[in-house]
mmCIF file with all atom_site columns, C-alpha atoms in Angstrom:
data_model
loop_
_atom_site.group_PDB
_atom_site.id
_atom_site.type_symbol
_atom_site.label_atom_id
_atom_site.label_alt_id
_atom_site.label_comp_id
_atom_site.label_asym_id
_atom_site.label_entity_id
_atom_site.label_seq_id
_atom_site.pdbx_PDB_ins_code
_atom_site.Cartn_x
_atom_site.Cartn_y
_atom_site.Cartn_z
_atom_site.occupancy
_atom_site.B_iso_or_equiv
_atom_site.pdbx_formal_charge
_atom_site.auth_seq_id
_atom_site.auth_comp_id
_atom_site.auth_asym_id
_atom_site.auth_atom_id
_atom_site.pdbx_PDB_model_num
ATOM 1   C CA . UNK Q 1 1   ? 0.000   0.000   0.000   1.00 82.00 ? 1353 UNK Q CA 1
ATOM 2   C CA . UNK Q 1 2   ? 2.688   1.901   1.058   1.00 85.00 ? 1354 UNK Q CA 1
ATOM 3   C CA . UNK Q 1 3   ? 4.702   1.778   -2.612  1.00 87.00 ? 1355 UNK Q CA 1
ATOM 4   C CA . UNK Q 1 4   ? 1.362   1.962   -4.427  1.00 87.00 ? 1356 UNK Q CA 1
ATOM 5   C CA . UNK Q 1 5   ? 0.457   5.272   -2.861  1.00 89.00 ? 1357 UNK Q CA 1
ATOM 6   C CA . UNK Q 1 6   ? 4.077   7.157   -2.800  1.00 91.00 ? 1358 UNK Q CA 1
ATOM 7   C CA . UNK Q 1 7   ? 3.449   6.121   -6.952  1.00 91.00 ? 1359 UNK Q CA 1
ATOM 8   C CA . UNK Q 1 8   ? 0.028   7.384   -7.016  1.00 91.00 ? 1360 UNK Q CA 1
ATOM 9   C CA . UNK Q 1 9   ? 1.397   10.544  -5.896  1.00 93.00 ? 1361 UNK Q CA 1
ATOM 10  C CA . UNK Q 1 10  ? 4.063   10.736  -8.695  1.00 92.00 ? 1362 UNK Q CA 1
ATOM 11  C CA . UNK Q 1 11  ? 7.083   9.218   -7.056  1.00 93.00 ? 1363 UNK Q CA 1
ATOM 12  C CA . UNK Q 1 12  ? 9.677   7.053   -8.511  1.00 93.00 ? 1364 UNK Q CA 1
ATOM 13  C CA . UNK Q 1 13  ? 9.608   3.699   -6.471  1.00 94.00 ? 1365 UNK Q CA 1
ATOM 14  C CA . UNK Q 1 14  ? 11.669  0.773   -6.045  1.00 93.00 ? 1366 UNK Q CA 1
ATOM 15  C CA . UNK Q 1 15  ? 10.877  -1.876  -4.308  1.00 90.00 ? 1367 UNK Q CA 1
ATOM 16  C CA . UNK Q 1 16  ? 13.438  -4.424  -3.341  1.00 90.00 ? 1368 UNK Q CA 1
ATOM 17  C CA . UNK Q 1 17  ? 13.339  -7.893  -1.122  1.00 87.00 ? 1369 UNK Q CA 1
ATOM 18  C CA . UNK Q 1 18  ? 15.781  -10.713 -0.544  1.00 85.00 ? 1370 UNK Q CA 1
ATOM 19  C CA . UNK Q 1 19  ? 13.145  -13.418 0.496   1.00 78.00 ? 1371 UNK Q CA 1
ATOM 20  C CA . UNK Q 1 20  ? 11.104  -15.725 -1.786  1.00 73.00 ? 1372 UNK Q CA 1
ATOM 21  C CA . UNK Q 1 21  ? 7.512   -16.086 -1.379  1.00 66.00 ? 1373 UNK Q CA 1
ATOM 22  C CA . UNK Q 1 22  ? 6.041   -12.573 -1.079  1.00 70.00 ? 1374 UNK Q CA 1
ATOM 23  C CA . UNK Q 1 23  ? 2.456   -13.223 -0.920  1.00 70.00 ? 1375 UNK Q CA 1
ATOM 24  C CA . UNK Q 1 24  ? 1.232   -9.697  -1.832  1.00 73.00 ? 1376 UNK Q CA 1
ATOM 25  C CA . UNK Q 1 25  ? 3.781   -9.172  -4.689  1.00 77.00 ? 1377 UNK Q CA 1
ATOM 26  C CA . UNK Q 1 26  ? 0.450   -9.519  -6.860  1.00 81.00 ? 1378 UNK Q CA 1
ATOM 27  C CA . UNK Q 1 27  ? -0.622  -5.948  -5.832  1.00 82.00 ? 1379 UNK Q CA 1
ATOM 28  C CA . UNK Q 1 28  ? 2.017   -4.142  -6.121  1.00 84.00 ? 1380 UNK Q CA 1
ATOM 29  C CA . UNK Q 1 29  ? 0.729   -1.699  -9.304  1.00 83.00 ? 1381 UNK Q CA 1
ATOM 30  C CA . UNK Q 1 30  ? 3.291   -1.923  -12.232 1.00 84.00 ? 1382 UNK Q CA 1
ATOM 31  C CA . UNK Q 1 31  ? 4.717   1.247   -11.935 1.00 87.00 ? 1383 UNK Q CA 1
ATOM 32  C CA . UNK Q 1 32  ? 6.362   0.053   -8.826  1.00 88.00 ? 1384 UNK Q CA 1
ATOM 33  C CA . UNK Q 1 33  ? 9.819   -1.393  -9.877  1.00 90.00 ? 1385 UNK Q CA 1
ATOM 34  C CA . UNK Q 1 34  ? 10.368  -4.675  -8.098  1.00 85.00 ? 1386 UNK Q CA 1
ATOM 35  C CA . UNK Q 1 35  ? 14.035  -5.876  -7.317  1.00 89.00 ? 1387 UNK Q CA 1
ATOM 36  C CA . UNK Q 1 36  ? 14.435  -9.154  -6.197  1.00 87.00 ? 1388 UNK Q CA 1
ATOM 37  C CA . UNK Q 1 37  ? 18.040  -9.499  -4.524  1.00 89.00 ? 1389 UNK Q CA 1
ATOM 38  C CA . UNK Q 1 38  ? 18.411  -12.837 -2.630  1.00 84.00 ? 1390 UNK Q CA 1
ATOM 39  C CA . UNK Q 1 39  ? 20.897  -12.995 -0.167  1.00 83.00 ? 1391 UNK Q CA 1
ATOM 40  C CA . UNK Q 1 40  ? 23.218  -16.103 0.472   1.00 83.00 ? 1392 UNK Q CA 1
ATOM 41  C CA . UNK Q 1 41  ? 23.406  -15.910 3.756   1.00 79.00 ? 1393 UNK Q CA 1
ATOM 42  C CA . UNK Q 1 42  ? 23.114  -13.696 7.238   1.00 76.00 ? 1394 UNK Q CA 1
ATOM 43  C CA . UNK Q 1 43  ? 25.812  -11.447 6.754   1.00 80.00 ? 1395 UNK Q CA 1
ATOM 44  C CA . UNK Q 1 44  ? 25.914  -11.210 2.895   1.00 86.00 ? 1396 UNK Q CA 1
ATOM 45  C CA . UNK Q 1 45  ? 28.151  -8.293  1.354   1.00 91.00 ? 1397 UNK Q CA 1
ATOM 46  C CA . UNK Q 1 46  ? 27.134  -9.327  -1.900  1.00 92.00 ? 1398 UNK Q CA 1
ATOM 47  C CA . UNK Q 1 47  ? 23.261  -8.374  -0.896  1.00 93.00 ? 1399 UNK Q CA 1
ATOM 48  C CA . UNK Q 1 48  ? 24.803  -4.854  0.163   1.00 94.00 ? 1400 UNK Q CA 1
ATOM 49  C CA . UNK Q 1 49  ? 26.621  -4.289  -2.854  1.00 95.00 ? 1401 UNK Q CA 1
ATOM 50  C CA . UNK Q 1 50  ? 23.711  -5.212  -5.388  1.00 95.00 ? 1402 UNK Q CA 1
ATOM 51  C CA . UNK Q 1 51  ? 21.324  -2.625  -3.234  1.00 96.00 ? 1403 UNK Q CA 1
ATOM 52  C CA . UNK Q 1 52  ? 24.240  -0.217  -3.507  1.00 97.00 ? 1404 UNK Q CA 1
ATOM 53  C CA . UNK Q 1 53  ? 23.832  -1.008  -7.010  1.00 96.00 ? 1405 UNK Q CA 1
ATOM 54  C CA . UNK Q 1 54  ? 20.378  -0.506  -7.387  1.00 96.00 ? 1406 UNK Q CA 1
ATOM 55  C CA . UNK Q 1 55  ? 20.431  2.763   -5.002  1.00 97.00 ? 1407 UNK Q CA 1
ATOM 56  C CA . UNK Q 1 56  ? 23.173  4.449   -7.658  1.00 97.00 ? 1408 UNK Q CA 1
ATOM 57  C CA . UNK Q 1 57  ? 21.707  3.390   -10.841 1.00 97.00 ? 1409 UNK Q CA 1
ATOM 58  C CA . UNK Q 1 58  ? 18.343  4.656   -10.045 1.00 96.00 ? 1410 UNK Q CA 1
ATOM 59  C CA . UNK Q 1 59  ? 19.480  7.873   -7.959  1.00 96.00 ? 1411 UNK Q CA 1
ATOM 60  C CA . UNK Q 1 60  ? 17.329  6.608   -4.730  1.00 96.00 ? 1412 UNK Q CA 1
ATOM 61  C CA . UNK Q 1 61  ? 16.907  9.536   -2.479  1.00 96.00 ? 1413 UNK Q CA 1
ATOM 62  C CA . UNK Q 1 62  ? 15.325  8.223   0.340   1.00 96.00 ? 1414 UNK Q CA 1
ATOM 63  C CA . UNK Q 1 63  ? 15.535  4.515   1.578   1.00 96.00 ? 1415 UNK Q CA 1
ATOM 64  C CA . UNK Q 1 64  ? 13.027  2.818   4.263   1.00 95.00 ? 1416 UNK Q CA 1
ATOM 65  C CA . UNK Q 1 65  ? 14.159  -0.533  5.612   1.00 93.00 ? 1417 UNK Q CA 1
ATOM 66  C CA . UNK Q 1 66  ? 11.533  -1.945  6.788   1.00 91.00 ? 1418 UNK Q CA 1
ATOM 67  C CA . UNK Q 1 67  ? 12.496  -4.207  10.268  1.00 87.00 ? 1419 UNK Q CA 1
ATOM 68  C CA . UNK Q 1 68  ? 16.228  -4.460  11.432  1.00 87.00 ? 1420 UNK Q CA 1
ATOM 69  C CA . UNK Q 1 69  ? 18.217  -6.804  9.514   1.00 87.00 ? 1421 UNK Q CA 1
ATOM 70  C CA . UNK Q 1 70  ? 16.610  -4.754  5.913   1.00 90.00 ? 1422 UNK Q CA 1
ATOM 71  C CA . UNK Q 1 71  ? 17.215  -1.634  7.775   1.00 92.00 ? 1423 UNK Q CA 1
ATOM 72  C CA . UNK Q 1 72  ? 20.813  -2.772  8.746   1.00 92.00 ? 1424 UNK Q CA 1
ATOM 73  C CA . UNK Q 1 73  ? 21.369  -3.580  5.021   1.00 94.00 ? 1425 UNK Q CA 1
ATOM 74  C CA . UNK Q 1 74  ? 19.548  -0.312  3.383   1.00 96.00 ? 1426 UNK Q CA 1
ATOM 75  C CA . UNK Q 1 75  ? 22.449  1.440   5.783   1.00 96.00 ? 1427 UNK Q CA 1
ATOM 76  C CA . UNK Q 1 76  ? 25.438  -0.357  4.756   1.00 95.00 ? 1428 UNK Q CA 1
ATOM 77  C CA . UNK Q 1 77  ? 24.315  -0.306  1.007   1.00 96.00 ? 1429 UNK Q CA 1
ATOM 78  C CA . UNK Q 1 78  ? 23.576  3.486   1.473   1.00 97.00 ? 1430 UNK Q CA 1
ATOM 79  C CA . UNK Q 1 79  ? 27.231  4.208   2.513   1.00 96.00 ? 1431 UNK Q CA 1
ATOM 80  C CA . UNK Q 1 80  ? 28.942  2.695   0.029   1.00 97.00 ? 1432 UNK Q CA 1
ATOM 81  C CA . UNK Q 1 81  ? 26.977  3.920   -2.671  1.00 97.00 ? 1433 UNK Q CA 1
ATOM 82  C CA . UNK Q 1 82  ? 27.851  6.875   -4.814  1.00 97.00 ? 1434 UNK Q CA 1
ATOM 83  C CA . UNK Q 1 83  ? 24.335  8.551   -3.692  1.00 94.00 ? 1435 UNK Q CA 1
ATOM 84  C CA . UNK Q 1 84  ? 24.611  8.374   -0.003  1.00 96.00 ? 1436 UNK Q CA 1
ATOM 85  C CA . UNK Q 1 85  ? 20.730  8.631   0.569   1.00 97.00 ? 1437 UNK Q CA 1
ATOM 86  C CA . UNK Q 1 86  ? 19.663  9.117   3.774   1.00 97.00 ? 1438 UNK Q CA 1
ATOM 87  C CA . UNK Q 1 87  ? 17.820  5.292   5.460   1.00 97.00 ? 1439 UNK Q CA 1
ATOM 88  C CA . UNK Q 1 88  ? 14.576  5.698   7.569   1.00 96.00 ? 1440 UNK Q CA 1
ATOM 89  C CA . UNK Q 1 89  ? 13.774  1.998   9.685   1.00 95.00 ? 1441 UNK Q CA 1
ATOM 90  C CA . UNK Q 1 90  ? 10.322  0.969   10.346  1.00 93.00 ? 1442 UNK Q CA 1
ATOM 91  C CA . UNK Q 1 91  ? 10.076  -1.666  13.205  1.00 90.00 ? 1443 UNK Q CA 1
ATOM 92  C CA . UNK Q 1 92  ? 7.071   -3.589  13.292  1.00 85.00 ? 1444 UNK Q CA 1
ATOM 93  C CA . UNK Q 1 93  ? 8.279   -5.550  16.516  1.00 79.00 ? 1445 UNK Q CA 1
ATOM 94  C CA . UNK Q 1 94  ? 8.588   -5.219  19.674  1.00 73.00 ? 1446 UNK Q CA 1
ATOM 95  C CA . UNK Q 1 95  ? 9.185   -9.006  21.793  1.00 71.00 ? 1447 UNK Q CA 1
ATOM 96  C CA . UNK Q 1 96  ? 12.459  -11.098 20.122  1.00 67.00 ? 1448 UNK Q CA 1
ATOM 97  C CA . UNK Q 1 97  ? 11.723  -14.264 19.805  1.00 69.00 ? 1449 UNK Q CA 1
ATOM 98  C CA . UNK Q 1 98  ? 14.831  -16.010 22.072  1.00 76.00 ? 1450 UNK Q CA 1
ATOM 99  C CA . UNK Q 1 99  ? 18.377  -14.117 23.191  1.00 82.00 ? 1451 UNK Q CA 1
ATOM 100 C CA . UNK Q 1 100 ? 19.789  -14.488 19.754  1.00 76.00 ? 1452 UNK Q CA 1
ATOM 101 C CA . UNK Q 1 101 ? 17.613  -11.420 18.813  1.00 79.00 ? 1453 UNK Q CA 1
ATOM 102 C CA . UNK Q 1 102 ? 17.897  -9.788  21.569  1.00 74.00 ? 1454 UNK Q CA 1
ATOM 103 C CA . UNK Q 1 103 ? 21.497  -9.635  21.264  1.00 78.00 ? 1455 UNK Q CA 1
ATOM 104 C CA . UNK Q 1 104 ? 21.539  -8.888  17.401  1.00 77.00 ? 1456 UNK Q CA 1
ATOM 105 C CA . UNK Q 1 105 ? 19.501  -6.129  18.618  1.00 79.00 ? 1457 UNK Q CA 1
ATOM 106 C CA . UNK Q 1 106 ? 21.929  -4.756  21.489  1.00 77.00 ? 1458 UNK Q CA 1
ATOM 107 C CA . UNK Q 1 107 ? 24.831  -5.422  19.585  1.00 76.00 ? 1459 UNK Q CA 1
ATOM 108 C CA . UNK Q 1 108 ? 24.458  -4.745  15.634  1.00 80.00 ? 1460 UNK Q CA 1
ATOM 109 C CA . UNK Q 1 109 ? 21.379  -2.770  15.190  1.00 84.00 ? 1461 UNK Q CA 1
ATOM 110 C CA . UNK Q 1 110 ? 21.073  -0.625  18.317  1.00 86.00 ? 1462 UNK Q CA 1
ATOM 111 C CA . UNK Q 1 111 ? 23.852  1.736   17.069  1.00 88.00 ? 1463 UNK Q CA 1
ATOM 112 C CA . UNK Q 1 112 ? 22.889  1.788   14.068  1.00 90.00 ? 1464 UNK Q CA 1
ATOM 113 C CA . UNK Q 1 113 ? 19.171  2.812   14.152  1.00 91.00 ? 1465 UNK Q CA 1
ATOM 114 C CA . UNK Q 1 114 ? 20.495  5.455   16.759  1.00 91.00 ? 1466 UNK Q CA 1
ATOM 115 C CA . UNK Q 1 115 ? 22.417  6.601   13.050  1.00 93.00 ? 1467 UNK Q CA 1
ATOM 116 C CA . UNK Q 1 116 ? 19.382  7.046   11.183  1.00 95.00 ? 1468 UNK Q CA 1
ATOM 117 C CA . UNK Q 1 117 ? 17.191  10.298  10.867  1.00 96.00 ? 1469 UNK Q CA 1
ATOM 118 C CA . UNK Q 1 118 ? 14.175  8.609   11.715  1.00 96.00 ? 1470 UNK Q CA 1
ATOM 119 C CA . UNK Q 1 119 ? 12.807  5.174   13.343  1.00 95.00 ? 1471 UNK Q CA 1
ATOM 120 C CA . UNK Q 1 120 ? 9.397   4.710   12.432  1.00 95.00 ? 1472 UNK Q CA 1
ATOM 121 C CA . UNK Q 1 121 ? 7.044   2.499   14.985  1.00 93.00 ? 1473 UNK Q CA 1
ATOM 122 C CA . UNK Q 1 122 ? 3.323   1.592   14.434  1.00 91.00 ? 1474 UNK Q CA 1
ATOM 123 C CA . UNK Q 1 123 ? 2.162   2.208   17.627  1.00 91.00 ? 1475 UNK Q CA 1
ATOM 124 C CA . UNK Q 1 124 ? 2.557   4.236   20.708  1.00 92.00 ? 1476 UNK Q CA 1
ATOM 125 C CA . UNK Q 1 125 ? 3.163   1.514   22.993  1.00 90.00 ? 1477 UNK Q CA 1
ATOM 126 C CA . UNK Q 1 126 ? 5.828   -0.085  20.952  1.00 90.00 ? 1478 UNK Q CA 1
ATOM 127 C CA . UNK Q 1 127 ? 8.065   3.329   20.783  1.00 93.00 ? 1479 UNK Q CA 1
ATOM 128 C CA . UNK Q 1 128 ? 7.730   2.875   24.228  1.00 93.00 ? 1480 UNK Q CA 1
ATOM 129 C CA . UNK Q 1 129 ? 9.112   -0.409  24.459  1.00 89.00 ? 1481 UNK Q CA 1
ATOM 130 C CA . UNK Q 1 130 ? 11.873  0.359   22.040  1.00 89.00 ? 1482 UNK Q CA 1
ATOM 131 C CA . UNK Q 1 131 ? 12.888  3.630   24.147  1.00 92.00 ? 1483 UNK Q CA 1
ATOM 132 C CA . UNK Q 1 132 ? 12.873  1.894   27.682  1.00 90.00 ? 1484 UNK Q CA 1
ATOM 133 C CA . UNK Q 1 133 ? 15.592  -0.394  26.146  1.00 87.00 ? 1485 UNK Q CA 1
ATOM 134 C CA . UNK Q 1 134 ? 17.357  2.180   23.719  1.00 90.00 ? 1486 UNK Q CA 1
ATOM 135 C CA . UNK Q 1 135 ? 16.583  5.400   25.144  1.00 92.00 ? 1487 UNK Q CA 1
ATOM 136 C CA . UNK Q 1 136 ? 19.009  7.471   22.456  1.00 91.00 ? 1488 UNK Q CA 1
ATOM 137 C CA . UNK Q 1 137 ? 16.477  6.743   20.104  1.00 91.00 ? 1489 UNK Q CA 1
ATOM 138 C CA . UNK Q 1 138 ? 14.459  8.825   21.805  1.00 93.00 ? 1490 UNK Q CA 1
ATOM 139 C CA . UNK Q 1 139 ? 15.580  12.151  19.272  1.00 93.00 ? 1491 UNK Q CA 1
ATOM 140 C CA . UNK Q 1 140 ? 15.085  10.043  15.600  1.00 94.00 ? 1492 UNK Q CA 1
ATOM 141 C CA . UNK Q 1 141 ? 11.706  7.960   16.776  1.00 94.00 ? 1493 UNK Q CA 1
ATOM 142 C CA . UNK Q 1 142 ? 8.605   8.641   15.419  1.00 95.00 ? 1494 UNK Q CA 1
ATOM 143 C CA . UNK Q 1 143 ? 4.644   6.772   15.486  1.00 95.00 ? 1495 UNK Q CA 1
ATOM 144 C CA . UNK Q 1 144 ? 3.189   6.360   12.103  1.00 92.00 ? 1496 UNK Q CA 1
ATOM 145 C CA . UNK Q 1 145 ? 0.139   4.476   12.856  1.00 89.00 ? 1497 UNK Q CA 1
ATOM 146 C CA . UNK Q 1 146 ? -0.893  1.615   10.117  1.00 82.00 ? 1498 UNK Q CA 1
ATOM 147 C CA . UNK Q 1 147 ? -3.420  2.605   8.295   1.00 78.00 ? 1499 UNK Q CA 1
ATOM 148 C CA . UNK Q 1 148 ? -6.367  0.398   6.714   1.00 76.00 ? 1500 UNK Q CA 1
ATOM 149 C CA . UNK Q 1 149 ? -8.466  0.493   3.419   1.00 75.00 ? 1501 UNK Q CA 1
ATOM 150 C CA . UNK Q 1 150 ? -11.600 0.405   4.934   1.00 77.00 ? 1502 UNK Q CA 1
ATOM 151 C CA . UNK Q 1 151 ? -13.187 0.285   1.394   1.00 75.00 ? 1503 UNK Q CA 1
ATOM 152 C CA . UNK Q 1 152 ? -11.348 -2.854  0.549   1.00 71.00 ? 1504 UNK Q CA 1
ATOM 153 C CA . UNK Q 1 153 ? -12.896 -4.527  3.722   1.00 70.00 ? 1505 UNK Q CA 1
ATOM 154 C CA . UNK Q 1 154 ? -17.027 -3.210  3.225   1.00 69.00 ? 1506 UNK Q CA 1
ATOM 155 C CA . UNK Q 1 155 ? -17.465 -6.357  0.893   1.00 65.00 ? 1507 UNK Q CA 1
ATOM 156 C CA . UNK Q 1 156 ? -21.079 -6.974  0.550   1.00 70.00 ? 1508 UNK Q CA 1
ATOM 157 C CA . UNK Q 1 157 ? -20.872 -10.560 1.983   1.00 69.00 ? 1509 UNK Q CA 1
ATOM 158 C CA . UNK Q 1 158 ? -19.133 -9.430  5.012   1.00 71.00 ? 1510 UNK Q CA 1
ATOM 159 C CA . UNK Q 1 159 ? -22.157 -7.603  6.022   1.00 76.00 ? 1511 UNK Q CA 1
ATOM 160 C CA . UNK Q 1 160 ? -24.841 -10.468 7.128   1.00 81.00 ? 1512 UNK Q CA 1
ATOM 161 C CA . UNK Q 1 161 ? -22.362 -12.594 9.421   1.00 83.00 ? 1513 UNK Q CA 1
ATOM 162 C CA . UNK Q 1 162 ? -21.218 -9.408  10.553  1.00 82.00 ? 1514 UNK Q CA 1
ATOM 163 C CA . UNK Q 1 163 ? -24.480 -7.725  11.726  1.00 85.00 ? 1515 UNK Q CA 1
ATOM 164 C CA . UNK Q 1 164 ? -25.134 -11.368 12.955  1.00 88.00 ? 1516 UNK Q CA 1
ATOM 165 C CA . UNK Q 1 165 ? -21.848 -11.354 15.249  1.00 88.00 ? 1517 UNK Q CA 1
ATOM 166 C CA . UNK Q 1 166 ? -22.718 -7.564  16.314  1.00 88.00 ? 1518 UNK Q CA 1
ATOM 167 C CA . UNK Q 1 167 ? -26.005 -8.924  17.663  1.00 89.00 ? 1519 UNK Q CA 1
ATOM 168 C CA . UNK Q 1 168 ? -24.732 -12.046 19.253  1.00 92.00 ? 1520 UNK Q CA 1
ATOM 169 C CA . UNK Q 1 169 ? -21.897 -9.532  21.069  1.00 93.00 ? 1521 UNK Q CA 1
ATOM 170 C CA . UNK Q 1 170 ? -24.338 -6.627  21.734  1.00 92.00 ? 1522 UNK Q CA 1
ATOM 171 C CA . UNK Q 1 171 ? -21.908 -4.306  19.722  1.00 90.00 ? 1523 UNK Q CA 1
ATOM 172 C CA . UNK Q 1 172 ? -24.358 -1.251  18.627  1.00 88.00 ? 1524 UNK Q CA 1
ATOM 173 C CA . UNK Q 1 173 ? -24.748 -0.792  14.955  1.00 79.00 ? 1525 UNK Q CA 1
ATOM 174 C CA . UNK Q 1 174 ? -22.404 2.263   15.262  1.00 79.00 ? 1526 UNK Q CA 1
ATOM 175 C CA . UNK Q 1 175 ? -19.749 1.069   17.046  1.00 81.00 ? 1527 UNK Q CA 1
#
């Protein structure tokens, strides 16, 4: 959505990934220009140097990485390109899963999301969380709430099990 609607408003956008499988790839509009760099391992220079790549030949002038080990990438890739565009992280996390994260988060991408202009979180309460651990972040973070189409979800055939569920819930018609 994101990519759709910086193109909608005349921007040039790139869109790069370095998993398989990307479930939505089917609505990304085709103005969006899709890079698909896979990476060979954790710590692959290789994937740095192709987004490098793909940051110069295309004059990228802003970069968002979106979660830590993309955001940690976008920033090496953005200092050894020729453009030097400036990286803006959105976390969409707040628990790590076991004490390899954590650490990977202490250690590796702490310092460098304290680097960036701007941390983007989704919610209030995860800034929160992020600052009681990494309170320098405290002058780059920001809340951009996610948004939702609610157009895309008013599908006729929503409506009867939903008024159905509002009844059985006592949730009032307007609510």
């Amino acid at each position: 959505d994101l990519a759709n609607g910086l193109c909608e408003r005349g921007n040039d956008v790139h869109l790069a990934i370095f998993e398989r499988g990307l479930d939505q790839i089917d609505r990304v509009q085709s103005n969006v220009r899709f890079h698909e760099l896979r990476r060979r391992s954790r710590a692959d220079w290789s994937l740095v140097r192709a987004l490098a790549g793909v940051i110069d030949d295309n004059r990228v002038e802003v970069v968002l990485g979106v979660m830590q080990y993309s955001a940690l990438t976008a920033y090496l890739a953005a200092r050894i390109s020729r453009c030097r565009p400036p990286v803006v992280a959105g976390i969409h996390t707040t628990a790590n899963v076991g004490i390899k994260e954590e650490l990977q988060d202490r250690l590796i991408y702490r310092s460098m999301l304290g680097r960036l202009p701007a941390v983007i979180f989704v919610c209030e309460s995860q800034r929160k969380f992020w600052l009681q651990r990494f309170p320098e972040l405290r002058t780059n973070c920001h809340v951009i709430h996610n948004g939702v189409d609610t157009a895309r979800f008013m599908r006729a055939d929503f409506r009867s099990p939903a008024q159905r569920l509002r009844m059985e819930l006592d949730i009032p018609a307007e609510a």
